[in-house]
mmCIF file of C-alpha atoms and ligand atoms in Angstrom:
data_model
loop_
_atom_site.group_PDB
_atom_site.id
_atom_site.type_symbol
_atom_site.label_atom_id
_atom_site.label_comp_id
_atom_site.label_asym_id
_atom_site.label_seq_id
_atom_site.Cartn_x
_atom_site.Cartn_y
_atom_site.Cartn_z
ATOM 1 C CA MET A 1 -67.052 126.100 65.914
ATOM 2 C CA ILE A 2 -64.601 123.823 64.081
ATOM 3 C CA PRO A 3 -64.920 120.228 65.352
ATOM 4 C CA PRO A 4 -61.794 118.728 67.013
ATOM 5 C CA LEU A 5 -59.552 116.399 65.055
ATOM 6 C CA LEU A 6 -59.143 114.022 67.995
ATOM 7 C CA ILE A 7 -60.888 113.470 71.274
ATOM 8 C CA LEU A 8 -59.758 111.211 74.140
ATOM 9 C CA ARG A 9 -62.223 111.140 76.939
ATOM 10 C CA ASN A 10 -62.125 109.339 80.312
ATOM 11 C CA ILE A 11 -59.232 107.150 79.286
ATOM 12 C CA THR A 12 -58.310 104.419 81.800
ATOM 13 C CA LEU A 13 -55.386 102.029 81.624
ATOM 14 C CA SER A 14 -53.969 99.666 84.261
ATOM 15 C CA LEU A 15 -50.616 97.969 84.120
ATOM 16 C CA GLY A 16 -50.536 95.136 86.660
ATOM 17 C CA ASP A 17 -52.030 96.580 89.826
ATOM 18 C CA THR A 18 -51.272 100.206 89.087
ATOM 19 C CA ASN A 19 -53.861 102.505 87.523
ATOM 20 C CA LEU A 20 -51.610 104.474 85.172
ATOM 21 C CA LEU A 21 -54.453 106.383 83.619
ATOM 22 C CA SER A 22 -57.719 106.953 85.440
ATOM 23 C CA GLY A 23 -59.755 109.449 83.448
ATOM 24 C CA ALA A 24 -57.258 111.217 81.175
ATOM 25 C CA GLU A 25 -58.508 113.545 78.457
ATOM 26 C CA LEU A 26 -56.956 115.115 75.339
ATOM 27 C CA ILE A 27 -58.600 117.219 72.707
ATOM 28 C CA VAL A 28 -56.605 118.191 69.633
ATOM 29 C CA SER A 29 -57.881 120.769 67.106
ATOM 30 C CA LYS A 30 -56.454 121.989 63.864
ATOM 31 C CA ARG A 31 -53.041 123.681 64.220
ATOM 32 C CA ASP A 32 -52.951 123.233 68.029
ATOM 33 C CA ARG A 33 -49.611 123.435 69.756
ATOM 34 C CA ILE A 34 -49.858 121.156 72.746
ATOM 35 C CA CYS A 35 -47.227 119.980 75.229
ATOM 36 C CA LEU A 36 -48.016 116.960 77.387
ATOM 37 C CA VAL A 37 -46.053 117.095 80.610
ATOM 38 C CA GLY A 38 -45.791 115.163 83.808
ATOM 39 C CA ARG A 39 -43.295 113.367 86.116
ATOM 40 C CA ASN A 40 -41.104 110.540 84.802
ATOM 41 C CA GLY A 41 -43.222 107.394 84.600
ATOM 42 C CA SER A 42 -46.508 109.349 84.893
ATOM 43 C CA GLY A 43 -47.755 107.787 81.613
ATOM 44 C CA LYS A 44 -47.053 110.498 79.023
ATOM 45 C CA SER A 45 -45.735 108.088 76.423
ATOM 46 C CA THR A 46 -48.598 105.685 77.099
ATOM 47 C CA LEU A 47 -51.229 108.413 76.622
ATOM 48 C CA LEU A 48 -49.483 109.596 73.452
ATOM 49 C CA LYS A 49 -49.548 105.997 72.122
ATOM 50 C CA ILE A 50 -53.278 105.803 72.869
ATOM 51 C CA ALA A 51 -53.868 109.050 71.114
ATOM 52 C CA ALA A 52 -51.830 107.934 68.092
ATOM 53 C CA GLY A 53 -53.702 104.637 67.980
ATOM 54 C CA GLN A 54 -50.712 102.488 68.918
ATOM 55 C CA VAL A 55 -52.061 101.223 72.198
ATOM 56 C CA GLU A 56 -55.629 100.529 73.187
ATOM 57 C CA ALA A 57 -56.981 101.895 76.473
ATOM 58 C CA ASP A 58 -58.884 99.699 78.894
ATOM 59 C CA ASP A 59 -61.825 102.062 78.797
ATOM 60 C CA GLY A 60 -62.798 105.458 77.561
ATOM 61 C CA GLU A 61 -63.627 107.178 74.243
ATOM 62 C CA ARG A 62 -61.288 107.806 71.329
ATOM 63 C CA TYR A 63 -62.623 109.765 68.395
ATOM 64 C CA VAL A 64 -60.609 110.706 65.322
ATOM 65 C CA GLU A 65 -62.213 112.891 62.698
ATOM 66 C CA PRO A 66 -62.863 110.687 59.627
ATOM 67 C CA GLY A 67 -60.021 111.090 57.142
ATOM 68 C CA ALA A 68 -57.697 112.937 59.621
ATOM 69 C CA THR A 69 -54.041 111.894 59.170
ATOM 70 C CA LEU A 70 -51.753 111.155 62.124
ATOM 71 C CA ARG A 71 -48.060 110.626 62.480
ATOM 72 C CA TYR A 72 -46.216 109.376 65.575
ATOM 73 C CA LEU A 73 -42.560 109.531 66.593
ATOM 74 C CA PRO A 74 -41.931 107.005 69.375
ATOM 75 C CA GLN A 75 -39.652 107.675 72.312
ATOM 76 C CA GLU A 76 -37.554 104.626 71.219
ATOM 77 C CA PRO A 77 -37.699 104.302 67.482
ATOM 78 C CA ASN A 78 -37.110 100.791 66.166
ATOM 79 C CA LEU A 79 -35.236 100.825 62.894
ATOM 80 C CA THR A 80 -34.792 97.105 62.372
ATOM 81 C CA GLY A 81 -35.843 95.516 59.138
ATOM 82 C CA TYR A 82 -34.540 98.255 56.841
ATOM 83 C CA GLU A 83 -31.479 98.129 54.644
ATOM 84 C CA THR A 84 -30.608 101.805 54.683
ATOM 85 C CA THR A 85 -31.596 104.973 56.527
ATOM 86 C CA ARG A 86 -33.216 106.039 53.241
ATOM 87 C CA ALA A 87 -35.504 102.995 53.166
ATOM 88 C CA TYR A 88 -36.524 103.647 56.719
ATOM 89 C CA ALA A 89 -37.154 107.333 56.178
ATOM 90 C CA GLU A 90 -39.252 106.530 53.072
ATOM 91 C CA GLY A 91 -41.276 103.948 55.025
ATOM 92 C CA GLU A 92 -44.299 106.170 55.641
ATOM 93 C CA LEU A 93 -44.489 108.083 52.370
ATOM 94 C CA ALA A 94 -48.104 108.338 51.411
ATOM 95 C CA PRO A 95 -49.673 108.763 47.940
ATOM 96 C CA GLY A 96 -49.163 112.408 46.990
ATOM 97 C CA ASP A 97 -46.110 112.922 49.147
ATOM 98 C CA ASP A 98 -42.925 114.221 47.551
ATOM 99 C CA PRO A 99 -40.667 111.186 47.252
ATOM 100 C CA HIS A 100 -37.543 113.354 47.418
ATOM 101 C CA ARG A 101 -38.502 114.782 50.740
ATOM 102 C CA ALA A 102 -37.143 111.830 52.807
ATOM 103 C CA GLN A 103 -33.656 112.227 51.213
ATOM 104 C CA TYR A 104 -33.830 116.032 51.704
ATOM 105 C CA LEU A 105 -34.699 115.649 55.354
ATOM 106 C CA LEU A 106 -32.004 113.047 55.939
ATOM 107 C CA GLU A 107 -29.407 115.371 54.495
ATOM 108 C CA GLN A 108 -30.729 118.319 56.521
ATOM 109 C CA LEU A 109 -30.233 116.132 59.588
ATOM 110 C CA GLY A 110 -26.627 115.150 58.616
ATOM 111 C CA LEU A 111 -27.350 111.647 57.186
ATOM 112 C CA THR A 112 -26.549 110.429 53.646
ATOM 113 C CA GLY A 113 -29.386 107.868 53.283
ATOM 114 C CA GLU A 114 -26.834 105.051 52.766
ATOM 115 C CA GLU A 115 -26.184 104.242 56.421
ATOM 116 C CA ASN A 116 -27.111 100.837 57.861
ATOM 117 C CA PRO A 117 -29.884 101.575 60.408
ATOM 118 C CA LEU A 118 -28.418 98.892 62.766
ATOM 119 C CA THR A 119 -25.083 100.626 63.202
ATOM 120 C CA LEU A 120 -26.401 104.081 64.064
ATOM 121 C CA SER A 121 -25.669 105.999 67.260
ATOM 122 C CA GLY A 122 -28.678 107.087 69.420
ATOM 123 C CA GLY A 123 -28.588 110.592 67.894
ATOM 124 C CA GLU A 124 -28.331 109.255 64.360
ATOM 125 C CA ALA A 125 -31.262 106.872 64.903
ATOM 126 C CA ARG A 126 -33.314 109.676 66.335
ATOM 127 C CA ARG A 127 -32.509 111.975 63.387
ATOM 128 C CA CYS A 128 -33.404 109.197 60.947
ATOM 129 C CA ALA A 129 -36.802 108.642 62.727
ATOM 130 C CA ILE A 130 -37.455 112.389 62.649
ATOM 131 C CA ALA A 131 -36.861 112.407 58.884
ATOM 132 C CA ARG A 132 -39.384 109.558 58.533
ATOM 133 C CA THR A 133 -41.947 111.365 60.667
ATOM 134 C CA LEU A 134 -41.630 114.648 58.739
ATOM 135 C CA THR A 135 -41.966 113.244 55.182
ATOM 136 C CA SER A 136 -45.548 114.412 55.073
ATOM 137 C CA GLU A 137 -47.596 117.067 56.838
ATOM 138 C CA PRO A 138 -50.303 115.168 58.706
ATOM 139 C CA ASP A 139 -53.227 116.745 60.532
ATOM 140 C CA ILE A 140 -51.640 115.772 63.864
ATOM 141 C CA LEU A 141 -48.058 115.126 64.625
ATOM 142 C CA PHE A 142 -47.299 113.221 67.911
ATOM 143 C CA LEU A 143 -43.665 113.526 69.002
ATOM 144 C CA ASP A 144 -42.268 111.711 71.982
ATOM 145 C CA GLU A 145 -38.970 113.155 73.147
ATOM 146 C CA PRO A 146 -37.919 114.339 69.673
ATOM 147 C CA THR A 147 -34.861 116.206 70.948
ATOM 148 C CA ASN A 148 -33.286 113.303 72.840
ATOM 149 C CA HIS A 149 -29.662 112.812 71.779
ATOM 150 C CA LEU A 150 -29.833 115.833 69.422
ATOM 151 C CA ASP A 151 -27.242 118.633 69.445
ATOM 152 C CA LEU A 152 -28.274 122.294 69.509
ATOM 153 C CA PRO A 153 -28.135 122.918 65.765
ATOM 154 C CA ALA A 154 -30.417 119.912 65.130
ATOM 155 C CA ILE A 155 -32.812 121.004 67.890
ATOM 156 C CA GLU A 156 -33.008 124.451 66.406
ATOM 157 C CA TRP A 157 -33.549 123.031 62.946
ATOM 158 C CA LEU A 158 -36.409 120.814 64.227
ATOM 159 C CA GLU A 159 -37.969 123.725 66.139
ATOM 160 C CA ASN A 160 -38.000 125.736 62.964
ATOM 161 C CA GLU A 161 -39.512 122.922 60.933
ATOM 162 C CA LEU A 162 -42.275 122.469 63.547
ATOM 163 C CA LYS A 163 -42.924 126.158 63.842
ATOM 164 C CA ASN A 164 -43.564 126.282 60.120
ATOM 165 C CA SER A 165 -45.622 123.094 60.023
ATOM 166 C CA ARG A 166 -49.403 123.253 59.398
ATOM 167 C CA SER A 167 -49.894 120.123 61.468
ATOM 168 C CA ALA A 168 -51.297 120.209 65.013
ATOM 169 C CA LEU A 169 -48.490 119.267 67.372
ATOM 170 C CA VAL A 170 -48.646 117.177 70.537
ATOM 171 C CA LEU A 171 -45.219 117.213 72.117
ATOM 172 C CA VAL A 172 -43.670 115.279 75.016
ATOM 173 C CA SER A 173 -40.172 116.483 75.903
ATOM 174 C CA HIS A 174 -37.809 117.112 78.782
ATOM 175 C CA ASP A 175 -36.300 120.002 76.817
ATOM 176 C CA ARG A 176 -37.825 123.082 78.494
ATOM 177 C CA ARG A 177 -36.673 125.566 75.944
ATOM 178 C CA PHE A 178 -38.084 123.450 73.096
ATOM 179 C CA LEU A 179 -41.520 123.313 74.797
ATOM 180 C CA GLU A 180 -41.412 126.969 75.727
ATOM 181 C CA ASN A 181 -40.721 127.931 72.172
ATOM 182 C CA LEU A 182 -43.382 125.734 70.550
ATOM 183 C CA SER A 183 -46.259 125.134 72.926
ATOM 184 C CA ARG A 184 -49.449 127.231 73.306
ATOM 185 C CA ARG A 185 -51.424 124.818 75.487
ATOM 186 C CA THR A 186 -50.052 122.739 78.369
ATOM 187 C CA VAL A 187 -51.654 119.460 79.389
ATOM 188 C CA TRP A 188 -50.425 118.122 82.728
ATOM 189 C CA LEU A 189 -50.745 114.395 83.398
ATOM 190 C CA ASN A 190 -50.704 113.934 87.148
ATOM 191 C CA MET A 191 -51.834 110.839 89.067
ATOM 192 C CA GLY A 192 -53.635 109.414 86.132
ATOM 193 C CA VAL A 193 -55.686 112.439 85.214
ATOM 194 C CA THR A 194 -55.096 115.412 82.965
ATOM 195 C CA GLN A 195 -55.722 119.114 83.457
ATOM 196 C CA GLN A 196 -54.706 121.933 81.167
ATOM 197 C CA ILE A 197 -54.005 125.606 80.710
ATOM 198 C CA GLU A 198 -54.309 127.550 77.536
ATOM 199 C CA LYS A 199 -50.733 128.763 77.959
ATOM 200 C CA SER A 200 -47.245 127.794 76.913
ATOM 201 C CA PHE A 201 -44.951 125.627 79.027
ATOM 202 C CA THR A 202 -43.519 128.880 80.456
ATOM 203 C CA ALA A 203 -46.584 129.081 82.692
ATOM 204 C CA PHE A 204 -46.460 125.435 83.810
ATOM 205 C CA GLU A 205 -44.352 125.411 86.978
ATOM 206 C CA PRO A 206 -46.060 128.349 88.771
ATOM 207 C CA TRP A 207 -49.487 126.753 87.882
ATOM 208 C CA ARG A 208 -48.407 123.274 89.120
ATOM 209 C CA ASP A 209 -46.943 124.662 92.351
ATOM 210 C CA LYS A 210 -50.092 126.596 93.068
ATOM 211 C CA TRP A 211 -52.106 123.468 92.453
ATOM 212 C CA PHE A 212 -50.073 121.432 94.971
ATOM 213 C CA GLU A 213 -50.381 124.255 97.513
ATOM 214 C CA GLN A 214 -54.161 124.284 97.122
ATOM 215 C CA GLU A 215 -54.250 120.478 97.448
ATOM 216 C CA GLU A 216 -52.235 120.700 100.693
ATOM 217 C CA LEU A 217 -54.667 123.332 101.991
ATOM 218 C CA ASN A 218 -57.648 121.254 101.177
ATOM 219 C CA ARG A 219 -56.061 118.236 102.887
ATOM 220 C CA HIS A 220 -55.495 120.353 106.092
ATOM 221 C CA LYS A 221 -59.103 121.526 106.018
ATOM 222 C CA LEU A 222 -60.312 118.008 105.631
ATOM 223 C CA ASP A 223 -58.080 116.747 108.477
ATOM 224 C CA ARG A 224 -59.444 119.418 110.801
ATOM 225 C CA LYS A 225 -62.974 118.571 109.899
ATOM 226 C CA ILE A 226 -62.382 114.901 110.627
ATOM 227 C CA ALA A 227 -60.643 115.759 113.903
HETATM 228 N N1 ATP B 301 -45.916 97.682 78.239
HETATM 229 C C1 ATP B 301 -45.726 97.967 79.538
HETATM 230 N N2 ATP B 301 -45.801 97.003 80.465
HETATM 231 C C2 ATP B 301 -45.644 97.254 81.782
HETATM 232 N N3 ATP B 301 -45.387 98.474 82.248
HETATM 233 C C3 ATP B 301 -45.302 99.472 81.406
HETATM 234 C C4 ATP B 301 -45.493 99.294 79.975
HETATM 235 N N4 ATP B 301 -45.365 100.487 79.382
HETATM 236 C C5 ATP B 301 -45.123 101.405 80.367
HETATM 237 N N5 ATP B 301 -45.108 100.802 81.568
HETATM 238 C C6 ATP B 301 -44.922 101.470 82.864
HETATM 239 O O1 ATP B 301 -45.954 102.468 82.932
HETATM 240 C C7 ATP B 301 -45.399 103.624 83.539
HETATM 241 C C8 ATP B 301 -45.540 104.796 82.677
HETATM 242 O O2 ATP B 301 -44.825 104.667 81.481
HETATM 243 P P1 ATP B 301 -44.691 105.762 80.333
HETATM 244 O O3 ATP B 301 -43.580 105.362 79.483
HETATM 245 O O4 ATP B 301 -45.990 105.999 79.739
HETATM 246 O O5 ATP B 301 -44.248 107.071 81.211
HETATM 247 P P2 ATP B 301 -43.676 108.410 80.794
HETATM 248 O O6 ATP B 301 -44.388 109.503 81.517
HETATM 249 O O7 ATP B 301 -43.607 108.504 79.333
HETATM 250 O O8 ATP B 301 -42.144 108.352 81.391
HETATM 251 P P3 ATP B 301 -40.784 108.975 80.946
HETATM 252 O O9 ATP B 301 -40.914 110.442 81.340
HETATM 253 O O10 ATP B 301 -39.780 108.326 81.677
HETATM 254 O O11 ATP B 301 -40.666 108.787 79.448
HETATM 255 C C9 ATP B 301 -43.972 103.359 83.866
HETATM 256 O O12 ATP B 301 -43.861 102.991 85.278
HETATM 257 C C10 ATP B 301 -43.591 102.195 83.017
HETATM 258 O O13 ATP B 301 -42.629 101.343 83.586
HETATM 259 MG MG1 MG B 302 -42.068 108.639 77.982
#
């Protein structure tokens, strides 16, 4: 068996008095196509940040295969501190990466490279951040709401880039079609814990509804027992 690239086990995180994460897990292997889903505010971005090494959990295990490369696109990219969109997009070029790729990606995404990052619209900022994230092909690519503010041609372009990428993908998105087209495993974050199916997002809603039905049934049974 090929060992996983990344393992999160029994991750806990509290914010104030709320236990946002209380035993979450995530295992990423080579070329995985994972979507991480859950209600608004359920902690998807936080779990993604922990996986990407941006935030430290209160407790739990995080293992990254030695030498594995990770890239992370935040839900709210911060472009301050760069003179041009090109400078920002080139910001994560690693030794061995093609230096022209940043410019190529910017142009594919409708930017020239000369724009001032501080005067961009939401969509332009997102496209610039996507260019930066895609300058190399890491082992794992974490993308938080990559299609936010994008028009359909840009979404389709991104989908195609990701389909052809050799990176493992961990995606958080409210764009159902995007998830349906790209995911092969669905990780559901619900009430601080994760559970998963080895299926695309297409299977998510029936699975979730069934789970809630079963929970309801168990609660009834328990109530009767107590009565
Ligand atoms: N640094 C922080 N300090 C305090 N509260 C935070 C912090 N980061 C996140 N939260 C809270 O934790 C909860 C989960 O946030 P998170 O952004 O991880 O959820 P999410 O599932 O990504 O939500 P959305 O679908 O809206 O993007 C939210 O209630 C949020 O307000
Ligand atoms: Mg989020």
